[in-house]
Coordinates of C-alpha atoms in Angstrom, one line a residue:
M1 CA 31.5 -15.5 -29.4
T2 CA 29.3 -16.8 -26.0
D3 CA 29.0 -20.7 -25.7
S4 CA 25.5 -22.7 -26.4
L5 CA 23.6 -24.3 -23.6
K6 CA 23.3 -27.9 -25.8
G7 CA 23.1 -30.5 -23.4
M8 CA 23.0 -28.7 -20.7
K9 CA 19.7 -28.8 -18.6
R10 CA 19.2 -27.0 -15.5
T11 CA 19.1 -29.6 -12.3
D12 CA 17.8 -26.8 -9.7
Y13 CA 17.8 -23.2 -8.7
C14 CA 20.7 -22.6 -6.7
A15 CA 19.4 -21.6 -3.2
N16 CA 17.8 -25.5 -3.4
F17 CA 20.9 -27.2 -3.0
N18 CA 21.9 -28.1 0.7
T19 CA 24.3 -30.8 2.3
E20 CA 22.1 -33.6 1.3
N21 CA 23.2 -32.6 -2.1
I22 CA 27.0 -33.4 -1.4
G23 CA 28.3 -36.0 -3.7
Q24 CA 25.9 -35.4 -7.1
E25 CA 26.8 -33.7 -10.0
I26 CA 24.4 -30.3 -10.5
T27 CA 23.8 -28.3 -13.4
V28 CA 22.6 -24.6 -12.6
F29 CA 22.3 -21.3 -14.5
G30 CA 22.3 -17.7 -13.4
W31 CA 24.0 -14.0 -13.2
V32 CA 27.3 -13.8 -11.8
Q33 CA 27.6 -11.7 -8.7
R34 CA 31.3 -11.5 -7.8
Q35 CA 34.2 -13.6 -9.1
R36 CA 37.6 -13.9 -6.5
D37 CA 40.8 -15.2 -8.7
L38 CA 43.2 -16.2 -6.1
G39 CA 45.6 -17.3 -8.6
N40 CA 45.9 -21.1 -8.6
L41 CA 41.7 -21.0 -7.3
I42 CA 38.6 -19.0 -8.4
F43 CA 35.3 -18.7 -6.6
I44 CA 32.1 -17.5 -8.4
D45 CA 29.2 -16.6 -6.4
L46 CA 26.4 -17.8 -8.5
R47 CA 23.0 -15.6 -8.5
D48 CA 19.4 -16.7 -9.5
R49 CA 16.0 -15.7 -8.4
T50 CA 16.4 -18.0 -5.7
G51 CA 19.8 -16.7 -4.0
I52 CA 23.4 -17.7 -4.6
I53 CA 25.4 -20.6 -4.7
Q54 CA 29.2 -20.9 -4.6
L55 CA 31.1 -22.0 -7.8
S56 CA 34.9 -23.5 -7.4
F57 CA 37.6 -23.6 -9.9
N58 CA 41.1 -25.0 -9.0
D59 CA 44.0 -26.5 -10.0
K60 CA 42.7 -29.8 -10.9
T61 CA 39.9 -28.1 -13.1
D62 CA 40.2 -28.2 -17.0
R63 CA 42.6 -25.3 -18.4
E64 CA 40.3 -23.8 -20.5
I65 CA 37.2 -24.1 -17.9
F66 CA 39.3 -22.9 -15.7
A67 CA 40.1 -19.7 -18.1
R68 CA 37.0 -18.8 -19.0
A69 CA 36.1 -18.9 -15.1
Q70 CA 39.3 -16.1 -15.2
S71 CA 37.5 -13.7 -17.8
V72 CA 33.9 -13.7 -15.7
R73 CA 32.7 -10.3 -14.6
S74 CA 29.7 -9.2 -12.9
E75 CA 26.4 -9.7 -14.3
Y76 CA 27.6 -12.1 -17.1
V77 CA 25.4 -14.8 -17.8
V78 CA 27.0 -18.2 -17.1
A79 CA 26.0 -21.9 -16.6
A80 CA 27.9 -24.8 -14.7
T81 CA 28.1 -28.3 -14.0
G82 CA 29.8 -30.0 -11.5
V83 CA 29.9 -32.1 -8.1
V84 CA 28.1 -30.5 -5.0
A85 CA 30.9 -30.4 -2.3
K86 CA 31.4 -29.4 1.2
R87 CA 32.8 -26.2 1.8
E88 CA 36.0 -25.5 3.9
S89 CA 35.1 -21.7 4.9
V90 CA 30.9 -21.8 5.5
N91 CA 29.4 -18.8 4.9
K92 CA 26.7 -18.6 7.8
D93 CA 25.0 -15.6 5.3
I94 CA 23.2 -17.3 3.0
P95 CA 21.2 -20.7 2.9
T96 CA 24.0 -22.1 0.9
G97 CA 26.9 -21.2 3.0
E98 CA 27.9 -24.9 4.0
I99 CA 28.7 -26.1 -0.1
E100 CA 30.1 -25.4 -3.2
V101 CA 30.1 -26.8 -6.6
I102 CA 33.4 -28.1 -7.8
V103 CA 33.0 -26.9 -11.7
N104 CA 33.7 -30.0 -14.3
D105 CA 32.0 -27.6 -16.9
F106 CA 31.5 -23.7 -17.3
R107 CA 30.2 -21.6 -20.0
I108 CA 29.7 -18.2 -20.9
V109 CA 26.3 -17.6 -22.3
S110 CA 26.0 -14.1 -22.4
K111 CA 28.4 -11.0 -21.4
A112 CA 27.3 -7.8 -19.8
K113 CA 28.5 -4.3 -19.5
T114 CA 29.7 -3.2 -16.6
P115 CA 26.5 -1.9 -14.8
P116 CA 25.6 1.5 -14.1
F117 CA 25.8 0.7 -10.3
E118 CA 26.4 -2.4 -7.7
I119 CA 23.4 -4.9 -7.8
E120 CA 24.3 -5.2 -3.9
K121 CA 24.1 -2.1 -3.0
S122 CA 21.7 -0.6 -5.3
E123 CA 19.4 0.9 -2.6
K124 CA 22.1 3.3 -1.6
V125 CA 21.8 4.5 -5.4
G126 CA 19.5 7.4 -6.4
D127 CA 16.2 6.7 -7.8
E128 CA 16.6 8.4 -11.1
T129 CA 19.4 5.9 -12.3
T130 CA 18.0 2.5 -10.6
L131 CA 14.3 3.1 -12.2
K132 CA 16.5 3.5 -15.6
Y133 CA 17.6 0.8 -15.7
R134 CA 15.0 -0.9 -13.1
Y135 CA 15.7 -4.9 -15.2
L136 CA 19.1 -4.4 -13.5
N137 CA 17.7 -3.0 -10.0
L138 CA 15.5 -6.0 -9.9
R139 CA 18.2 -8.2 -9.9
N140 CA 19.1 -6.9 -6.2
E141 CA 18.3 -9.9 -3.5
K142 CA 16.0 -7.3 -1.4
L143 CA 13.7 -6.4 -4.5
T144 CA 14.0 -9.9 -6.0
K145 CA 12.4 -11.2 -2.5
N146 CA 9.7 -8.4 -3.2
I147 CA 8.4 -9.5 -6.4
L148 CA 8.4 -13.0 -5.4
M149 CA 6.6 -12.5 -1.8
R150 CA 3.8 -10.4 -4.1
H151 CA 3.5 -13.5 -6.2
K152 CA 3.3 -15.7 -3.5
I153 CA 0.4 -13.6 -2.0
A154 CA -1.5 -13.4 -5.5
R155 CA -1.2 -17.3 -5.5
I156 CA -2.6 -17.8 -1.8
A157 CA -5.3 -15.3 -2.6
R158 CA -6.8 -17.2 -5.6
E159 CA -6.1 -20.4 -3.9
Y160 CA -7.9 -19.3 -0.7
F161 CA -11.1 -18.0 -2.8
Y162 CA -11.4 -21.1 -5.0
D163 CA -11.6 -23.1 -2.2
N164 CA -14.1 -21.1 -0.8
D165 CA -16.3 -21.3 -4.3
F166 CA -15.3 -17.8 -5.6
I167 CA -15.1 -17.4 -9.4
E168 CA -13.0 -15.8 -11.4
I169 CA -14.2 -13.4 -13.8
E170 CA -12.4 -10.9 -16.2
T171 CA -14.1 -7.7 -16.5
P172 CA -13.0 -4.8 -19.1
M173 CA -10.1 -2.5 -19.0
M174 CA -11.8 -0.2 -21.4
I175 CA -15.0 1.4 -20.2
K176 CA -17.2 4.2 -19.7
S177 CA -16.4 6.9 -17.9
T178 CA -18.1 7.0 -14.5
P179 CA -17.5 9.1 -11.8
E180 CA -15.5 7.3 -8.9
G181 CA -13.7 9.9 -6.9
A182 CA -10.8 10.6 -8.7
R183 CA -9.5 11.7 -12.5
D184 CA -10.0 8.8 -15.3
Y185 CA -7.3 8.0 -17.3
V186 CA -9.0 7.9 -20.6
V187 CA -8.0 6.2 -24.0
P188 CA -9.5 7.9 -27.5
S189 CA -11.2 5.6 -30.0
R190 CA -10.0 5.5 -33.6
I191 CA -13.6 4.2 -34.5
H192 CA -15.6 6.6 -33.0
N193 CA -13.6 9.6 -33.0
G194 CA -14.3 12.2 -30.3
K195 CA -15.6 9.6 -28.0
F196 CA -13.3 8.1 -25.4
Y197 CA -13.0 5.0 -23.1
A198 CA -11.5 5.0 -19.6
L199 CA -9.7 2.8 -17.5
P200 CA -11.3 1.4 -14.8
Q201 CA -10.8 3.0 -11.1
S202 CA -12.2 -0.6 -10.0
P203 CA -14.3 -3.1 -11.5
Q204 CA -17.1 -1.7 -9.2
I205 CA -20.0 -1.6 -11.7
Y206 CA -19.2 -4.7 -13.4
K207 CA -18.7 -7.0 -11.0
Q208 CA -22.2 -5.8 -9.2
L209 CA -23.1 -6.5 -12.5
T210 CA -21.8 -10.6 -12.3
M211 CA -24.0 -10.5 -9.2
I212 CA -27.1 -9.5 -11.1
A213 CA -25.9 -12.1 -13.8
G214 CA -25.9 -14.9 -10.8
F215 CA -22.5 -16.0 -10.3
D216 CA -22.9 -15.1 -6.4
R217 CA -19.3 -15.4 -6.0
Y218 CA -16.4 -13.0 -7.7
I219 CA -13.0 -12.9 -7.1
Q220 CA -10.7 -10.7 -9.6
L221 CA -7.0 -9.7 -9.0
A222 CA -8.2 -6.5 -11.0
R223 CA -5.7 -3.8 -12.5
C224 CA -7.2 -0.4 -11.3
F225 CA -5.8 3.4 -12.5
R226 CA -6.6 6.7 -10.9
D227 CA -5.0 10.2 -12.3
E228 CA -4.4 11.4 -8.9
D229 CA -1.0 12.9 -7.2
L230 CA 1.3 10.3 -5.9
R231 CA 3.0 9.0 -2.6
A232 CA 4.9 6.2 -1.0
D233 CA 1.6 4.2 -1.0
R234 CA 0.5 5.2 -3.9
Q235 CA 0.5 4.1 -7.4
P236 CA -1.6 5.6 -10.9
E237 CA -2.2 1.9 -11.6
F238 CA -2.2 -0.9 -8.7
T239 CA -4.2 -4.0 -8.3
Q240 CA -6.8 -5.0 -5.8
I241 CA -8.1 -8.2 -5.4
D242 CA -11.3 -7.8 -5.6
L243 CA -14.7 -9.8 -4.4
E244 CA -18.1 -9.5 -4.8
M245 CA -20.6 -11.8 -3.2
S246 CA -24.5 -12.3 -2.9
F247 CA -27.0 -13.2 -0.1
V248 CA -24.7 -11.7 2.3
D249 CA -24.5 -9.3 5.1
C250 CA -21.4 -7.1 6.0
D251 CA -20.4 -9.9 8.7
D252 CA -20.2 -12.1 5.8
I253 CA -18.1 -10.3 3.5
M254 CA -15.8 -9.4 6.7
D255 CA -15.4 -13.0 7.8
M256 CA -14.7 -14.4 4.3
A257 CA -12.2 -11.8 4.6
E258 CA -10.6 -12.7 7.6
G259 CA -10.1 -16.3 6.6
F260 CA -7.8 -14.9 3.7
I261 CA -5.6 -12.5 5.9
S262 CA -5.5 -15.5 8.4
R263 CA -4.4 -18.1 6.4
L264 CA -1.9 -15.6 4.0
M265 CA -0.1 -14.3 7.1
K266 CA 0.4 -18.0 8.2
E267 CA 1.7 -19.1 4.8
T268 CA 3.9 -16.0 4.4
I269 CA 5.6 -14.7 7.4
D270 CA 4.5 -17.2 9.6
V271 CA 2.5 -14.8 11.7
E272 CA -0.5 -16.4 13.6
I273 CA -3.6 -13.6 13.6
Q274 CA -6.6 -14.0 15.9
S275 CA -10.0 -14.1 14.8
P276 CA -12.3 -12.6 14.8
L277 CA -10.3 -9.1 14.1
P278 CA -11.2 -6.1 16.0
R279 CA -13.7 -3.3 15.1
M280 CA -13.9 0.1 16.0
T281 CA -17.0 2.8 14.7
F282 CA -15.4 5.5 12.7
A283 CA -16.1 7.8 15.1
E284 CA -14.3 6.1 17.7
A285 CA -11.3 5.9 15.3
M286 CA -11.5 9.7 14.8
N287 CA -11.9 10.5 18.7
S288 CA -9.0 8.4 19.7
Y289 CA -6.4 8.5 16.9
G290 CA -7.4 11.5 14.6
S291 CA -7.5 8.8 11.5
D292 CA -10.0 6.2 10.2
K293 CA -7.1 4.4 9.6
P294 CA -5.3 4.5 13.0
D295 CA -2.0 2.7 14.2
T296 CA -3.0 1.2 17.0
R297 CA 0.5 -0.2 17.9
F298 CA 1.0 2.4 20.2
G299 CA -1.0 4.3 22.7
M300 CA -0.7 8.4 22.9
L301 CA -4.8 8.2 22.3
I302 CA -6.4 11.7 21.6
Q303 CA -7.9 12.9 24.9
D304 CA -10.9 15.7 24.8
L305 CA -10.5 18.7 26.9
N306 CA -13.4 21.2 25.8
E307 CA -15.4 20.1 29.7
W308 CA -11.9 21.9 31.6
A309 CA -11.2 24.8 28.6
G310 CA -14.6 26.2 28.2
K311 CA -14.3 26.7 32.1
T312 CA -11.3 28.6 31.9
D313 CA -10.4 32.1 30.6
F314 CA -7.9 31.5 28.3
A315 CA -9.5 32.8 25.4
V316 CA -7.6 30.5 23.0
F317 CA -9.3 27.6 23.9
K318 CA -12.5 29.1 25.6
N319 CA -13.5 30.0 22.7
T320 CA -12.7 27.4 20.5
V321 CA -15.2 25.4 23.0
E322 CA -17.8 28.1 22.4
D323 CA -18.0 28.1 19.0
G324 CA -19.3 24.5 18.4
G325 CA -15.0 23.5 18.3
S326 CA -12.9 20.9 20.4
V327 CA -9.6 21.3 22.1
K328 CA -7.2 17.8 21.9
A329 CA -4.6 16.9 23.7
I330 CA -1.8 14.1 23.2
V331 CA 0.4 13.1 26.3
A332 CA 3.9 11.9 25.1
R333 CA 5.5 9.8 28.1
D334 CA 9.0 10.2 30.0
C335 CA 10.0 12.2 26.6
A336 CA 10.6 15.9 28.6
S337 CA 14.4 15.8 28.1
I338 CA 14.0 15.0 24.7
Y339 CA 11.5 17.4 23.8
T340 CA 13.3 20.3 24.7
R341 CA 11.9 24.0 23.4
K342 CA 13.7 24.2 20.5
K343 CA 12.6 20.6 19.2
I344 CA 8.9 21.6 20.4
D345 CA 9.6 24.8 18.2
K346 CA 10.1 22.7 15.2
L347 CA 7.6 20.5 15.9
T348 CA 5.2 23.8 16.5
E349 CA 6.4 24.4 12.7
H350 CA 5.3 21.3 11.2
A351 CA 1.7 21.2 13.1
K352 CA 1.6 24.8 11.4
G353 CA 2.4 23.0 7.9
I354 CA -0.3 20.4 8.8
G355 CA -3.3 23.6 9.2
A356 CA -2.8 24.0 12.5
K357 CA -3.0 27.8 14.1
G358 CA -0.5 27.2 16.9
L359 CA 0.5 23.9 19.2
A360 CA 0.5 24.1 23.3
Y361 CA 2.2 22.6 25.1
I362 CA 3.2 21.5 28.6
R363 CA 6.9 20.4 29.5
W364 CA 7.1 18.7 32.7
A365 CA 10.8 18.3 33.0
D366 CA 12.2 19.4 36.2
E367 CA 10.4 20.0 39.8
A368 CA 7.6 22.5 38.2
P369 CA 5.8 21.8 34.8
N370 CA 6.7 24.7 31.8
C371 CA 3.1 25.4 30.5
S372 CA 3.3 27.7 26.9
F373 CA -0.3 29.4 28.3
A374 CA 0.8 28.9 32.4
K375 CA -0.2 32.8 32.4
F376 CA -3.9 32.9 31.0
L377 CA -4.9 30.3 34.1
K378 CA -6.6 30.9 37.3
D379 CA -5.0 28.8 40.2
G380 CA -5.4 25.7 40.5
E381 CA -6.6 24.9 36.8
L382 CA -3.3 23.8 35.5
E383 CA -3.5 21.3 38.1
A384 CA -6.8 20.1 37.5
L385 CA -5.7 19.8 33.8
L386 CA -2.6 17.8 34.7
S387 CA -5.2 15.6 37.2
Q388 CA -7.5 14.8 34.4
L389 CA -4.6 13.6 32.1
D390 CA -2.8 12.0 34.3
V391 CA 0.1 13.4 33.1
H392 CA 3.1 13.2 35.9
Q393 CA 7.0 14.3 35.4
G394 CA 9.1 13.6 32.5
D395 CA 5.9 13.9 30.6
V396 CA 4.8 16.4 27.8
V397 CA 1.5 17.5 26.3
F398 CA 0.5 18.4 23.0
I399 CA -2.4 20.2 22.5
V400 CA -4.6 21.8 19.7
S401 CA -7.8 24.0 19.3
D402 CA -9.6 23.9 16.1
K403 CA -13.1 23.1 14.7
T404 CA -13.6 19.3 15.5
R405 CA -12.7 17.3 12.5
K406 CA -9.8 19.8 11.8
A407 CA -8.6 19.2 15.6
L408 CA -8.6 15.6 15.8
T409 CA -6.9 15.1 11.7
I410 CA -3.9 17.5 13.3
M411 CA -3.4 15.7 16.7
G412 CA -3.7 12.5 14.7
A413 CA -1.3 13.3 12.3
L414 CA 1.0 15.0 15.7
R415 CA 0.4 11.7 17.2
L416 CA 2.1 9.6 14.5
I417 CA 5.3 12.4 14.2
V418 CA 5.7 12.2 18.0
A419 CA 5.8 8.0 18.1
K420 CA 8.2 7.8 15.2
E421 CA 10.5 10.4 16.4
L422 CA 10.3 8.6 19.6
D423 CA 10.7 5.5 17.9
I424 CA 7.8 3.7 20.3
I425 CA 6.0 1.6 17.1
P426 CA 6.9 -2.0 17.4
Q427 CA 8.2 -2.9 14.2
D428 CA 6.7 -6.7 15.0
K429 CA 3.0 -5.9 15.3
W430 CA 0.4 -6.7 13.2
N431 CA -2.5 -4.8 14.3
Y432 CA -5.4 -5.5 11.6
L433 CA -8.6 -3.5 12.5
W434 CA -11.7 -3.1 10.8
I435 CA -13.1 0.4 10.6
T436 CA -17.5 0.2 10.8
E437 CA -20.4 2.9 11.0
M438 CA -19.0 5.1 8.5
P439 CA -20.8 8.2 7.6
F440 CA -22.5 8.1 4.5
F441 CA -21.9 11.8 4.3
E442 CA -19.3 14.3 4.9
Q443 CA -19.6 17.9 5.5
D444 CA -17.4 20.1 3.1
E445 CA -15.7 23.0 6.3
E446 CA -15.6 25.5 3.2
T447 CA -19.1 25.4 1.6
G448 CA -20.9 23.7 4.6
E449 CA -22.2 21.5 1.8
W450 CA -22.7 17.8 2.4
V451 CA -21.2 15.2 0.2
A452 CA -21.2 11.4 -0.5
A453 CA -18.2 9.7 1.4
H454 CA -18.6 6.7 -0.5
H455 CA -19.1 5.4 -4.2
P456 CA -22.9 5.9 -5.0
F457 CA -24.0 2.2 -5.1
T458 CA -22.8 2.2 -1.2
M459 CA -26.1 0.8 0.9
P460 CA -27.0 3.2 3.9
M461 CA -27.9 1.1 7.1
E462 CA -31.4 0.7 6.9
E463 CA -32.3 3.0 10.2
S464 CA -29.9 5.9 8.4
I465 CA -32.4 6.2 5.3
Q466 CA -35.2 8.0 6.7
Y467 CA -32.3 11.4 7.6
L468 CA -31.6 11.2 3.6
D469 CA -33.4 13.9 3.3
T470 CA -33.6 15.8 7.1
D471 CA -30.2 15.5 8.2
K472 CA -27.1 14.2 6.3
S473 CA -25.3 14.0 9.6
K474 CA -27.2 11.1 10.9
V475 CA -26.6 8.9 7.5
K476 CA -24.2 6.0 7.9
A477 CA -23.1 3.8 5.3
Q478 CA -23.1 -0.2 5.8
A479 CA -19.4 0.3 4.8
F480 CA -16.4 -1.1 6.7
D481 CA -12.6 -0.6 6.2
L482 CA -9.6 -3.1 6.6
V483 CA -6.6 -1.3 8.4
L484 CA -3.5 -2.7 8.6
N485 CA -0.9 -0.7 11.0
G486 CA -2.1 2.4 10.2
T487 CA -2.8 1.7 6.6
E488 CA -5.8 1.4 4.8
L489 CA -5.8 -1.8 2.5
S490 CA -9.4 -2.1 1.7
S491 CA -13.1 -0.4 1.3
G492 CA -16.3 -2.4 1.0
S493 CA -19.7 -2.3 1.6
M494 CA -22.8 -3.7 0.8
R495 CA -24.7 -2.3 -2.6
I496 CA -27.8 -0.6 -3.2
T497 CA -30.2 -2.9 -5.2
D498 CA -33.4 -1.0 -5.1
V499 CA -33.9 1.2 -8.1
E500 CA -35.8 3.9 -6.5
L501 CA -33.3 4.0 -3.7
Q502 CA -30.2 4.0 -6.5
T503 CA -32.2 6.8 -8.5
K504 CA -32.4 8.7 -5.1
M505 CA -28.7 8.2 -4.1
F506 CA -27.8 9.4 -7.5
E507 CA -29.8 12.7 -7.3
L508 CA -28.5 13.6 -3.7
L509 CA -25.1 13.7 -5.8
G510 CA -26.6 16.5 -7.8
M511 CA -27.7 14.2 -10.5
E512 CA -30.3 15.5 -12.8
Q513 CA -32.4 12.5 -14.5
E514 CA -30.6 12.9 -17.9
E515 CA -27.2 13.0 -16.5
I516 CA -28.3 9.5 -14.3
D517 CA -29.3 7.6 -17.7
A518 CA -26.3 8.5 -19.2
K519 CA -23.7 7.5 -16.7
F520 CA -25.4 4.9 -14.9
G521 CA -28.1 3.8 -17.4
F522 CA -27.4 0.3 -18.2
L523 CA -27.2 -0.6 -14.4
V524 CA -30.3 0.9 -13.2
D525 CA -31.8 -0.4 -16.1
A526 CA -30.3 -3.9 -14.9
Y527 CA -31.6 -3.9 -11.6
H528 CA -35.0 -3.9 -13.4
Y529 CA -34.4 -7.4 -13.6
A530 CA -33.9 -8.5 -10.0
A531 CA -31.0 -7.9 -8.2
P532 CA -29.8 -10.3 -5.2
P533 CA -29.0 -8.8 -2.0
H534 CA -24.7 -8.2 -2.6
G535 CA -21.8 -6.6 -1.1
G536 CA -17.7 -6.8 -1.5
M537 CA -14.8 -5.1 -1.1
G538 CA -11.5 -4.7 -3.0
I539 CA -8.3 -5.4 -0.9
G540 CA -4.6 -3.6 -2.1
L541 CA -2.4 -6.5 -3.3
D542 CA 0.5 -3.5 -3.6
R543 CA -0.1 -2.1 -0.5
L544 CA -0.2 -5.9 1.5
A545 CA 2.9 -6.6 -0.2
M546 CA 4.2 -3.6 1.2
L547 CA 3.4 -4.2 4.5
I548 CA 4.1 -7.9 4.6
C549 CA 7.4 -6.5 2.9
K550 CA 8.1 -4.1 5.0
A551 CA 9.2 -2.2 2.4
D552 CA 8.9 2.0 2.3
S553 CA 6.9 2.4 -0.6
L554 CA 5.2 0.9 -3.1
R555 CA 8.0 0.8 -5.4
D556 CA 9.8 -1.4 -3.8
V557 CA 7.2 -4.3 -4.5
V558 CA 6.3 -3.1 -8.2
A559 CA 7.9 -4.4 -11.0
F560 CA 8.2 -1.3 -12.9
P561 CA 6.9 1.6 -10.8
K562 CA 6.2 4.9 -11.6
V563 CA 7.7 8.2 -10.1
Q564 CA 5.9 11.3 -8.1
N565 CA 5.1 12.8 -11.8
A566 CA 3.4 9.7 -13.0
S567 CA 6.0 9.0 -15.6
E568 CA 7.8 5.7 -16.3
L569 CA 11.9 6.8 -16.6
M570 CA 13.1 3.4 -17.7
S571 CA 10.8 3.4 -21.1
G572 CA 10.2 7.1 -21.0
A573 CA 6.3 6.7 -20.9
P574 CA 4.3 8.6 -21.3
S575 CA 5.6 9.9 -24.6
Y576 CA 4.4 11.9 -27.7
I577 CA 2.2 10.1 -30.9
D578 CA 3.3 10.6 -34.5
D579 CA 0.7 13.2 -36.3
V580 CA -0.5 9.6 -38.2
Q581 CA -1.8 8.1 -35.1
L582 CA -3.5 11.3 -34.0
D583 CA -5.4 12.0 -37.1
E584 CA -6.5 8.3 -37.4
L585 CA -8.1 9.5 -33.7
G586 CA -9.3 12.6 -34.8
I587 CA -7.2 14.3 -32.1
D588 CA -5.4 17.7 -33.1
L589 CA -2.7 19.0 -30.4
K590 CA -2.4 22.8 -29.4
A591 CA 1.5 23.7 -31.3
S592 CA 2.3 24.7 -27.4
D593 CA 1.4 20.9 -26.7
K594 CA 3.7 19.7 -29.6
N595 CA 7.2 21.7 -28.4
E596 CA 6.6 21.0 -24.6

C-alpha cells in the first residue's frame, strides 16, 4: 500500500528554497534521486522539475517515518513535510546546497521498479534504451532544463509578439496537399474515400489568407510536418514561431524579428545582442564561406585562385578555369604540425566523400613548403601563390577545383571540418546574421534546368522581374534567411499579391492552368478581392532551443522525438491499423505490406 497525500499541500518547488527559509516548515513533493542510509542518519535527495533538496532523518525522527525513509528506493514518488535547517555539509554543486529539510512527516506516494538505467547518467546510455523509456530519460536534469528552456522561449515569443499587436490565429492541421518542397504526410478521409488530407509543411497559404482577411499581424506557434530524411537538426514534425505582417517591406519584418531575438537572448541566457544584426548577401556568403548559412565565429575564409590558376601549366587547375569553373582555397594557420601527411590523406578521403575529385595541399612545416602539385609549377609560381594567400611557415593550404558552385560547397564543408578538428570555433559567441538577395532560381548542374529556390509565393525583386523570361540567373527574390552560428533558423520573404504575376510564377514552375486551378485556385481567387502587400517568416523554435541549450541534437529539446527512420521507439509509432479501419478508409493493403 502507498500513502495518501490527504492534508498535504506543496509549499513550493524543491529548488526554490534557500537560507531565507531556515526555520520555516515546508512541504515538498517529488522523486527520490538517491537515498543514503548511514544507520542513525538517512539522507534523501528529493528531485522535482526545478532541482534537488536534501531531506534529513535522524534519531529524533518518529520511528515509523524513519522506517519509511529506510524503505525507499530511487525514483519512488514521495512527499515530505519538515523544517528548513542549515546544512552541516554544504553542497556547492546545487542551489539548495546550504539547506536541508528536517522531516517530521513522510509519505511514499508511488513505488518504482528499478529503472533500466541510472537517471543521472542516462546520457551515457544508448538511444535505443533511453528513447524507449523516454518518460524516465526526461527526468534527467539536463533534459528537464532543456524542456523548460524550450517552454521559456515559447512564452517569450508569445509575449513579445502580443506586445507588438500580433494576433494569434490557429490554422488547420488537415489541409489540401500543395507542393512546398518536401513530401507531405497524408491523412486518408473516411467520409471522402480515396481522398486525402495533408499535414501542413507550414501554414504558408493560410497565413497569407489571414492578411487578405485583414488581420494585418499574425502569429502562431505552428506545428509543421515534412516527410524527409532526418538528421541532428531535423525532425519530421517541428514547431515554427510563424509570423506574417501587412503593409511592410523586408526591412520591417527583419527589424521585428531582431527585436524578438534581442529580448529572447537577454531573458533566457542574459546575452546582449546588438542591433541591427549584420547582413550578408547570398553571393558574399557562398564566395567567402561556401554556405548560405555561414558560421562567422571564425575566419579561414575561402579565397579564389582563378587568376593565378589560369596562368599556370598545371592542367587540373588551368582546365577548370578555362571550362568556367573555379579553384578555391582555405588557409589553416599554424597547424602544419597537426596536419601530418596521414591526417591530410584522411581529410582527402573525406573530401572525396562529399563530392571532391581530389584535394591539393601545401604544407609548410619545415624550412621549405611541401606542395602536392609542385612538380607541375614553373619557377616562381608557388612563391606567387604563397604571397597571394599570405601563407607562412606553420600554415597549411587546402585547394579544390571544380564547377564553381560545387567547389564552393565542398570547400565550405571542409572549412567546418578543419575548424572543428583544430578546435578554433568559439563556443561563447552568438553570431546572428541575415542572408539577403537570395537567388530566385537554382540551376540543376546535371540537367541545366532552372528550378525555383523558394516556395511559389515569394516575390521577386522589382528590378529582377524583367529577367523572368530572359535570364533566370539574374532574378533575385525579396527573401532573407536568419542564421545563428552556421545553423539556419528562419526563412522569410515578401509575398506575391498580383494575380498575373502569381499565375506566371506557377507557369514558370511548369504548371498548366488546370493544375494551378486544382492546387491553388482558392488562393488565386482570393487575390481578386484585393490583398495588402505582406510578408513574413517562420523561426524554427526547435533549432533555436537546441542552440541556446547548446544541445547536440533536436532530440535533446523535443519531449518525444523520432529517430532516424522516423519512428518513435517509446510508443512504437508508426503502427499497423486493423482491417476494420482500413475498410472504413477504403484502403486495401497489398499482402506484402501486411506481412512486413
